[in-house]
Amino acid sequence: MIAAESTPCQRRSEGMTLIELLVATGIFLFLGSALIMFLNVGINMWRVGEIRREAYERAQAIVDTIASDLTSTFPDPSQGTKGQVDVVLLSDHDANGRQRLRFVRTLAGEMRHPVTQHAGSLTGAYFDYDYDADAEQLEMGMLRAPGGLQEIAYIMDPRPELDLLYRAARSPIGGPSTLFDNDKLYRWDDLDAAPLGPGSLLRPLADGVLHLEFRFWGQDTETWMPLEEQPDVTPAERDWDSTGGILGPMDGDVRGDFDDSSRHEHRDDVFPSRVQIVLVLRPARAARFAKLSARLSSHDDEVRVDRTTHYPDGAFQYIKIDDEWIRYGGLSKNGFLEVERGVRGTEAADHERGATVVYGTTFTRIVRIPGARRSRWGG
């Protein structure tokens, strides 16, 4: 028999040529690369979403706590007609320029709380209701009655390298243990050795707080914007002394000259109508921060860095280098432009090459103060 000779088509079906193999490999690599890029984009979007979700949840918990206290502010100091006025709303700054807020609020549910409803039932009690062994002190009959009011304080850790926010609370108000006495507020023995001294009423509320600011709407206020951002109008105040007799003279004080005796006079006390809370949280620990690519002097008006990816480009354009906050007007690939040095209560300083350039996520909320009181001397 004579075998049939195979045709060219039959010979091609027995395998792939080199060209066909290269084409198939190229298509496979292209599709694989596209799939990997798609997955990377999806993973990055998920990571950014998780970071934002975490930040919003943390910010909401912090701001809700502060807002709840502020909306319960007690602005009627009529009970202080004799002696020192104990109802105070005070906002000032510590030695490092960090703002702190202290005020008096109503104590909700006093007669329903298992501890406060029985506090003060025995004579001779001398312990305050301050969330420190209150149940044990009540059992001994040594817990004083709160009296329906509570002193509240929000303080940043006085050590600049820490981003800790503290809250303190105590009842009854006034007296030798008042939070409006700086020595009683901190009770630090050695600021470099321990964050809290024995008996301190400060309790950690949150970490990762880069900046906490309170702005107060007075009777002459025209904008919430800080003075450096809108210099032609009257901005909200960052310091507030409801008594006019604690902090000393302040710019634009509508009550006239500062008077020590005003500390003891309740009829001229002034409370803001609204308070704006400005909270800046540090991004997730995995966030990559830029580094200074050159030494930055206190007079430089441009900040050169290795990159500006992920830095805010819009509202709240602020960065922090060491202890200095800087506001910038624009971004380039490797720098921050139109900068304003030493904002948010800080001072312009020199920074070495390689210093970390920190940014944060800013959250704001405006809280109305019940029973706000205007000055009798104002317009």
Short mmCIF file of C-alpha atoms in Angstrom, two decimals:
data_model
loop_
_atom_site.label_atom_id
_atom_site.label_comp_id
_atom_site.label_asym_id
_atom_site.label_seq_id
_atom_site.Cartn_x
_atom_site.Cartn_y
_atom_site.Cartn_z
CA MET A 1 0.00 0.00 0.00
CA ILE A 2 1.09 3.52 -0.64
CA ALA A 3 0.65 5.89 2.37
CA ALA A 4 -1.25 9.09 1.73
CA GLU A 5 0.91 12.19 1.80
CA SER A 6 -0.10 14.78 4.53
CA THR A 7 -1.25 18.20 3.40
CA PRO A 8 0.23 21.55 4.69
CA CYS A 9 -2.92 22.15 6.79
CA GLN A 10 -2.52 18.78 8.46
CA ARG A 11 1.15 19.46 9.23
CA ARG A 12 0.29 22.91 10.84
CA SER A 13 -2.31 21.34 13.14
CA GLU A 14 0.33 19.15 14.72
CA GLY A 15 1.91 22.14 16.66
CA MET A 16 2.36 25.94 17.01
CA THR A 17 4.94 27.96 15.26
CA LEU A 18 7.35 30.17 17.21
CA ILE A 19 5.56 33.32 16.08
CA GLU A 20 2.21 32.00 17.29
CA LEU A 21 3.75 31.08 20.65
CA LEU A 22 5.25 34.55 21.07
CA VAL A 23 1.94 36.22 20.21
CA ALA A 24 0.04 34.04 22.69
CA THR A 25 2.62 34.75 25.39
CA GLY A 26 2.39 38.50 24.74
CA ILE A 27 -1.40 38.45 25.00
CA PHE A 28 -1.19 36.45 28.23
CA LEU A 29 1.34 38.88 29.73
CA PHE A 30 -0.75 41.88 28.67
CA LEU A 31 -3.92 40.47 30.23
CA GLY A 32 -2.02 39.47 33.38
CA SER A 33 -0.48 42.91 33.74
CA ALA A 34 -3.84 44.57 33.22
CA LEU A 35 -5.37 42.30 35.86
CA ILE A 36 -2.59 43.10 38.34
CA MET A 37 -2.96 46.84 37.74
CA PHE A 38 -6.72 46.55 38.23
CA LEU A 39 -6.23 44.66 41.48
CA ASN A 40 -3.69 47.21 42.73
CA VAL A 41 -6.07 50.08 42.00
CA GLY A 42 -8.85 48.26 43.82
CA ILE A 43 -6.65 47.46 46.82
CA ASN A 44 -5.44 51.08 47.03
CA MET A 45 -9.00 52.39 46.86
CA TRP A 46 -10.04 49.96 49.57
CA ARG A 47 -7.07 50.98 51.73
CA VAL A 48 -7.87 54.69 51.33
CA GLY A 49 -11.51 54.01 52.14
CA GLU A 50 -10.58 52.09 55.28
CA ILE A 51 -8.25 54.87 56.42
CA ARG A 52 -10.99 57.46 55.90
CA ARG A 53 -13.60 55.30 57.62
CA GLU A 54 -11.35 54.82 60.63
CA ALA A 55 -10.59 58.54 60.80
CA TYR A 56 -14.28 59.51 60.57
CA GLU A 57 -15.26 57.03 63.27
CA ARG A 58 -12.52 58.24 65.61
CA ALA A 59 -13.33 61.88 64.92
CA GLN A 60 -17.04 61.35 65.48
CA ALA A 61 -16.43 59.70 68.85
CA ILE A 62 -14.18 62.56 70.00
CA VAL A 63 -16.29 65.42 68.66
CA ASP A 64 -19.53 63.86 69.96
CA THR A 65 -18.07 63.76 73.47
CA ILE A 66 -16.96 67.40 73.34
CA ALA A 67 -20.22 68.57 71.74
CA SER A 68 -22.29 66.74 74.35
CA ASP A 69 -20.45 68.61 77.11
CA LEU A 70 -20.73 71.97 75.36
CA THR A 71 -24.46 71.66 74.68
CA SER A 72 -24.93 71.10 78.41
CA THR A 73 -22.98 74.24 79.32
CA PHE A 74 -24.41 76.06 82.34
CA PRO A 75 -24.06 79.80 81.72
CA ASP A 76 -26.12 81.19 84.65
CA PRO A 77 -23.79 82.12 87.50
CA SER A 78 -26.48 83.84 89.60
CA GLN A 79 -25.72 81.56 92.52
CA GLY A 80 -22.34 83.24 92.89
CA THR A 81 -23.64 86.55 94.20
CA LYS A 82 -21.55 86.12 97.32
CA GLY A 83 -17.85 85.45 97.05
CA GLN A 84 -16.07 84.00 94.03
CA VAL A 85 -18.09 83.09 90.95
CA ASP A 86 -17.71 79.34 90.35
CA VAL A 87 -19.49 79.11 86.97
CA VAL A 88 -16.82 79.88 84.38
CA LEU A 89 -16.13 79.31 80.68
CA LEU A 90 -12.39 79.68 80.14
CA SER A 91 -10.26 79.05 77.04
CA ASP A 92 -6.53 79.76 77.16
CA HIS A 93 -3.23 78.17 76.11
CA ASP A 94 -0.54 76.23 77.92
CA ALA A 95 3.17 77.03 77.83
CA ASN A 96 3.51 75.24 74.45
CA GLY A 97 0.70 77.18 72.79
CA ARG A 98 -1.78 74.29 72.92
CA GLN A 99 -5.32 75.40 73.57
CA ARG A 100 -7.25 74.17 76.59
CA LEU A 101 -10.92 74.59 77.44
CA ARG A 102 -12.62 74.56 80.84
CA PHE A 103 -16.27 75.20 81.66
CA VAL A 104 -19.20 74.15 83.85
CA ARG A 105 -22.01 71.92 82.58
CA THR A 106 -25.19 70.47 84.03
CA LEU A 107 -24.95 66.94 85.36
CA ALA A 108 -27.72 64.95 83.67
CA GLY A 109 -29.44 62.09 85.47
CA GLU A 110 -27.94 62.85 88.86
CA MET A 111 -30.87 61.39 90.78
CA ARG A 112 -30.97 58.25 88.59
CA HIS A 113 -27.27 57.40 88.72
CA PRO A 114 -26.47 54.61 91.22
CA VAL A 115 -23.62 56.66 92.70
CA THR A 116 -24.64 60.31 92.50
CA GLN A 117 -28.21 59.73 93.77
CA HIS A 118 -26.82 58.74 97.18
CA ALA A 119 -23.78 61.05 97.28
CA GLY A 120 -23.81 63.55 100.13
CA SER A 121 -26.25 61.53 102.21
CA LEU A 122 -23.86 61.67 105.19
CA THR A 123 -22.29 64.74 106.76
CA GLY A 124 -18.54 65.26 106.72
CA ALA A 125 -17.99 63.98 103.17
CA TYR A 126 -14.93 65.45 101.43
CA PHE A 127 -14.29 63.40 98.25
CA ASP A 128 -15.33 64.78 94.84
CA TYR A 129 -17.32 62.88 92.23
CA ASP A 130 -14.54 62.54 89.67
CA TYR A 131 -14.70 58.96 88.26
CA ASP A 132 -11.88 57.88 90.57
CA ALA A 133 -12.99 55.26 93.14
CA ASP A 134 -16.37 56.99 93.48
CA ALA A 135 -18.21 53.78 94.44
CA GLU A 136 -15.75 53.00 97.25
CA GLN A 137 -15.93 56.57 98.55
CA LEU A 138 -19.73 56.42 98.49
CA GLU A 139 -19.70 53.19 100.44
CA MET A 140 -17.58 54.90 103.12
CA GLY A 141 -20.01 57.83 103.15
CA MET A 142 -17.29 60.24 102.05
CA LEU A 143 -18.58 61.30 98.58
CA ARG A 144 -19.87 64.86 98.32
CA ALA A 145 -23.15 65.65 96.57
CA PRO A 146 -22.54 66.89 92.99
CA GLY A 147 -25.16 69.63 93.23
CA GLY A 148 -26.31 69.19 89.64
CA LEU A 149 -23.22 70.81 88.09
CA GLN A 150 -19.88 69.52 86.85
CA GLU A 151 -16.54 71.08 85.90
CA ILE A 152 -15.17 69.87 82.55
CA ALA A 153 -11.68 70.35 81.09
CA TYR A 154 -10.17 69.41 77.72
CA ILE A 155 -6.38 69.54 77.76
CA MET A 156 -3.69 68.43 75.32
CA ASP A 157 -0.67 66.73 76.84
CA PRO A 158 1.79 69.51 77.71
CA ARG A 159 4.66 67.50 76.21
CA PRO A 160 4.78 68.63 72.54
CA GLU A 161 5.99 65.27 71.23
CA LEU A 162 2.79 63.54 72.39
CA ASP A 163 -0.57 63.76 70.60
CA LEU A 164 -2.71 62.86 73.63
CA LEU A 165 -6.00 64.56 74.44
CA TYR A 166 -7.24 64.45 78.03
CA ARG A 167 -10.65 65.08 79.58
CA ALA A 168 -11.25 65.86 83.23
CA ALA A 169 -14.52 66.09 85.16
CA ARG A 170 -15.39 66.76 88.80
CA SER A 171 -18.34 67.71 91.02
CA PRO A 172 -19.28 69.76 92.96
CA ILE A 173 -17.90 72.85 91.26
CA GLY A 174 -15.61 75.43 92.83
CA GLY A 175 -13.69 75.02 96.04
CA PRO A 176 -9.98 74.33 96.57
CA SER A 177 -9.91 71.43 94.06
CA THR A 178 -11.42 73.34 91.15
CA LEU A 179 -10.19 72.56 87.63
CA PHE A 180 -9.84 76.31 87.05
CA ASP A 181 -6.75 76.19 89.26
CA ASN A 182 -3.84 75.12 87.02
CA ASP A 183 -1.98 73.43 89.86
CA LYS A 184 -5.01 71.32 90.73
CA LEU A 185 -5.72 70.59 87.08
CA TYR A 186 -2.41 68.95 86.17
CA ARG A 187 -0.90 67.69 89.43
CA TRP A 188 2.29 66.78 87.56
CA ASP A 189 5.34 66.09 89.71
CA ASP A 190 7.79 65.86 86.82
CA LEU A 191 6.63 66.54 83.27
CA ASP A 192 9.56 64.55 81.84
CA ALA A 193 9.04 61.52 84.07
CA ALA A 194 5.34 60.70 84.09
CA PRO A 195 2.32 61.75 82.03
CA LEU A 196 0.06 62.02 85.09
CA GLY A 197 0.97 62.88 88.65
CA PRO A 198 -0.71 61.29 91.66
CA GLY A 199 -4.30 62.37 92.03
CA SER A 200 -4.59 63.97 88.60
CA LEU A 201 -8.14 64.17 87.26
CA LEU A 202 -7.04 64.08 83.62
CA ARG A 203 -8.12 60.93 81.79
CA PRO A 204 -6.85 60.05 78.27
CA LEU A 205 -9.65 60.55 75.75
CA ALA A 206 -7.82 59.99 72.44
CA ASP A 207 -4.37 59.75 70.91
CA GLY A 208 -3.23 60.80 67.47
CA VAL A 209 -4.71 64.30 67.98
CA LEU A 210 -2.40 66.63 66.08
CA HIS A 211 -4.40 69.75 66.85
CA LEU A 212 -7.48 70.73 68.84
CA GLU A 213 -8.86 74.23 68.55
CA PHE A 214 -11.93 76.02 69.85
CA ARG A 215 -13.25 79.21 68.26
CA PHE A 216 -15.90 81.33 69.95
CA TRP A 217 -18.60 83.41 68.28
CA GLY A 218 -18.92 86.68 70.18
CA GLN A 219 -21.19 89.64 69.60
CA ASP A 220 -18.71 91.28 67.19
CA THR A 221 -17.65 88.12 65.30
CA GLU A 222 -18.07 88.12 61.51
CA THR A 223 -16.40 84.89 60.38
CA TRP A 224 -15.14 81.54 61.62
CA MET A 225 -12.03 81.86 59.47
CA PRO A 226 -8.82 82.56 61.42
CA LEU A 227 -7.25 86.00 61.13
CA GLU A 228 -4.41 84.81 58.86
CA GLU A 229 -6.93 83.54 56.27
CA GLN A 230 -9.34 86.48 56.25
CA PRO A 231 -7.63 89.56 57.73
CA ASP A 232 -10.27 92.15 56.74
CA VAL A 233 -13.08 90.94 59.02
CA THR A 234 -13.41 90.19 62.72
CA PRO A 235 -12.62 86.49 63.27
CA ALA A 236 -13.95 84.20 65.96
CA GLU A 237 -12.02 84.43 69.22
CA ARG A 238 -9.62 81.71 70.33
CA ASP A 239 -9.35 82.92 73.94
CA TRP A 240 -12.41 83.35 76.12
CA ASP A 241 -12.81 84.45 79.72
CA SER A 242 -16.47 84.60 80.72
CA THR A 243 -15.61 86.54 83.90
CA GLY A 244 -13.29 89.13 82.36
CA GLY A 245 -11.11 88.80 85.43
CA ILE A 246 -8.90 85.71 84.96
CA LEU A 247 -6.87 85.82 81.75
CA GLY A 248 -6.10 89.52 81.70
CA PRO A 249 -6.76 92.09 78.94
CA MET A 250 -7.61 90.65 75.52
CA ASP A 251 -7.72 92.38 72.14
CA GLY A 252 -11.19 93.62 71.31
CA ASP A 253 -12.55 93.06 74.82
CA VAL A 254 -15.99 94.70 74.75
CA ARG A 255 -16.18 94.91 78.53
CA GLY A 256 -13.57 97.64 78.78
CA ASP A 257 -10.40 97.42 80.82
CA PHE A 258 -9.49 94.20 82.57
CA ASP A 259 -10.48 94.21 86.23
CA ASP A 260 -9.49 91.60 88.82
CA SER A 261 -12.66 92.26 90.77
CA SER A 262 -14.71 91.12 87.78
CA ARG A 263 -13.74 87.56 88.71
CA HIS A 264 -16.17 87.82 91.63
CA GLU A 265 -18.99 89.63 89.81
CA HIS A 266 -21.51 87.43 88.01
CA ARG A 267 -23.57 90.19 86.42
CA ASP A 268 -20.94 91.09 83.80
CA ASP A 269 -20.13 87.52 82.76
CA VAL A 270 -20.28 86.91 78.98
CA PHE A 271 -20.77 83.56 77.23
CA PRO A 272 -20.41 82.88 73.47
CA SER A 273 -23.43 81.98 71.39
CA ARG A 274 -21.61 79.23 69.46
CA VAL A 275 -18.37 77.29 69.65
CA GLN A 276 -16.57 75.78 66.68
CA ILE A 277 -14.57 72.62 67.33
CA VAL A 278 -11.57 72.10 65.01
CA LEU A 279 -10.04 68.64 65.34
CA VAL A 280 -7.02 67.42 63.35
CA LEU A 281 -6.25 63.70 63.53
CA ARG A 282 -3.03 62.03 62.52
CA PRO A 283 -3.51 59.67 59.53
CA ALA A 284 -3.20 55.92 59.92
CA ARG A 285 0.18 54.71 61.12
CA ALA A 286 0.82 53.25 57.64
CA ALA A 287 0.65 56.67 56.01
CA ARG A 288 3.89 57.80 54.36
CA PHE A 289 5.00 61.32 55.25
CA ALA A 290 7.30 63.48 53.19
CA LYS A 291 10.77 64.52 54.36
CA LEU A 292 12.46 67.88 54.01
CA SER A 293 14.86 67.71 51.08
CA ALA A 294 16.73 70.80 52.30
CA ARG A 295 17.18 72.68 55.55
CA LEU A 296 14.28 75.02 56.29
CA SER A 297 15.02 78.31 58.05
CA SER A 298 12.42 80.30 59.95
CA HIS A 299 12.33 82.90 57.11
CA ASP A 300 11.87 80.57 54.13
CA ASP A 301 8.62 80.96 52.22
CA GLU A 302 8.83 77.63 50.36
CA VAL A 303 9.10 74.14 51.84
CA ARG A 304 11.09 71.69 49.68
CA VAL A 305 10.32 67.98 50.21
CA ASP A 306 10.90 64.66 48.47
CA ARG A 307 7.25 64.36 47.42
CA THR A 308 3.79 65.83 48.07
CA THR A 309 1.60 62.82 47.23
CA HIS A 310 -1.60 62.54 49.31
CA TYR A 311 -1.17 65.96 50.95
CA PRO A 312 -4.32 68.15 51.14
CA ASP A 313 -4.97 70.26 48.06
CA GLY A 314 -8.02 72.39 48.84
CA ALA A 315 -9.43 73.31 52.23
CA PHE A 316 -7.35 73.03 55.42
CA GLN A 317 -3.95 73.13 53.72
CA TYR A 318 -1.77 72.75 56.80
CA ILE A 319 1.39 70.80 57.55
CA LYS A 320 3.32 70.33 60.77
CA ILE A 321 7.11 70.14 61.07
CA ASP A 322 8.41 69.42 64.56
CA ASP A 323 6.34 71.81 66.73
CA GLU A 324 5.51 74.34 63.98
CA TRP A 325 2.28 74.48 61.99
CA ILE A 326 2.58 75.88 58.46
CA ARG A 327 -0.21 76.93 56.12
CA TYR A 328 0.41 76.67 52.37
CA GLY A 329 -1.41 78.02 49.35
CA GLY A 330 -0.32 75.58 46.67
CA LEU A 331 1.52 72.35 45.85
CA SER A 332 4.22 71.39 43.41
CA LYS A 333 5.66 67.94 42.83
CA ASN A 334 8.37 68.50 45.42
CA GLY A 335 7.30 71.48 47.49
CA PHE A 336 4.70 73.52 49.35
CA LEU A 337 4.23 77.03 47.95
CA GLU A 338 2.95 80.35 49.32
CA VAL A 339 3.53 79.22 52.88
CA GLU A 340 2.65 81.12 56.04
CA ARG A 341 4.86 80.16 58.94
CA GLY A 342 3.99 79.72 62.61
CA VAL A 343 0.19 79.46 62.47
CA ARG A 344 -2.24 77.76 64.88
CA GLY A 345 -0.54 79.32 67.86
CA THR A 346 2.99 78.17 66.98
CA GLU A 347 6.15 80.06 66.04
CA ALA A 348 8.32 79.86 62.94
CA ALA A 349 11.51 77.88 63.59
CA ASP A 350 14.48 76.29 61.82
CA HIS A 351 14.14 72.65 60.71
CA GLU A 352 16.89 70.30 59.62
CA ARG A 353 16.95 68.37 56.36
CA GLY A 354 15.16 65.03 56.69
CA ALA A 355 12.60 66.31 59.20
CA THR A 356 9.20 64.67 58.83
CA VAL A 357 6.39 66.76 57.30
CA VAL A 358 3.16 65.67 58.97
CA TYR A 359 -0.36 66.30 57.75
CA GLY A 360 -3.70 65.42 59.29
CA THR A 361 -7.39 65.09 58.51
CA THR A 362 -9.42 68.06 59.74
CA PHE A 363 -12.94 67.82 61.16
CA THR A 364 -15.10 70.71 62.30
CA ARG A 365 -18.41 71.11 64.09
CA ILE A 366 -20.31 74.13 65.38
CA VAL A 367 -22.11 73.79 68.73
CA ARG A 368 -24.69 76.25 70.02
CA ILE A 369 -24.34 77.33 73.65
CA PRO A 370 -27.68 77.46 75.52
CA GLY A 371 -28.39 80.73 77.27
CA ALA A 372 -25.50 82.68 75.73
CA ARG A 373 -25.03 86.04 77.42
CA ARG A 374 -23.97 89.27 75.72
CA SER A 375 -22.03 92.05 77.41
CA ARG A 376 -23.96 94.97 78.85
CA TRP A 377 -21.23 97.22 77.47
CA GLY A 378 -21.36 95.86 73.94
CA GLY A 379 -23.34 97.10 70.96
#
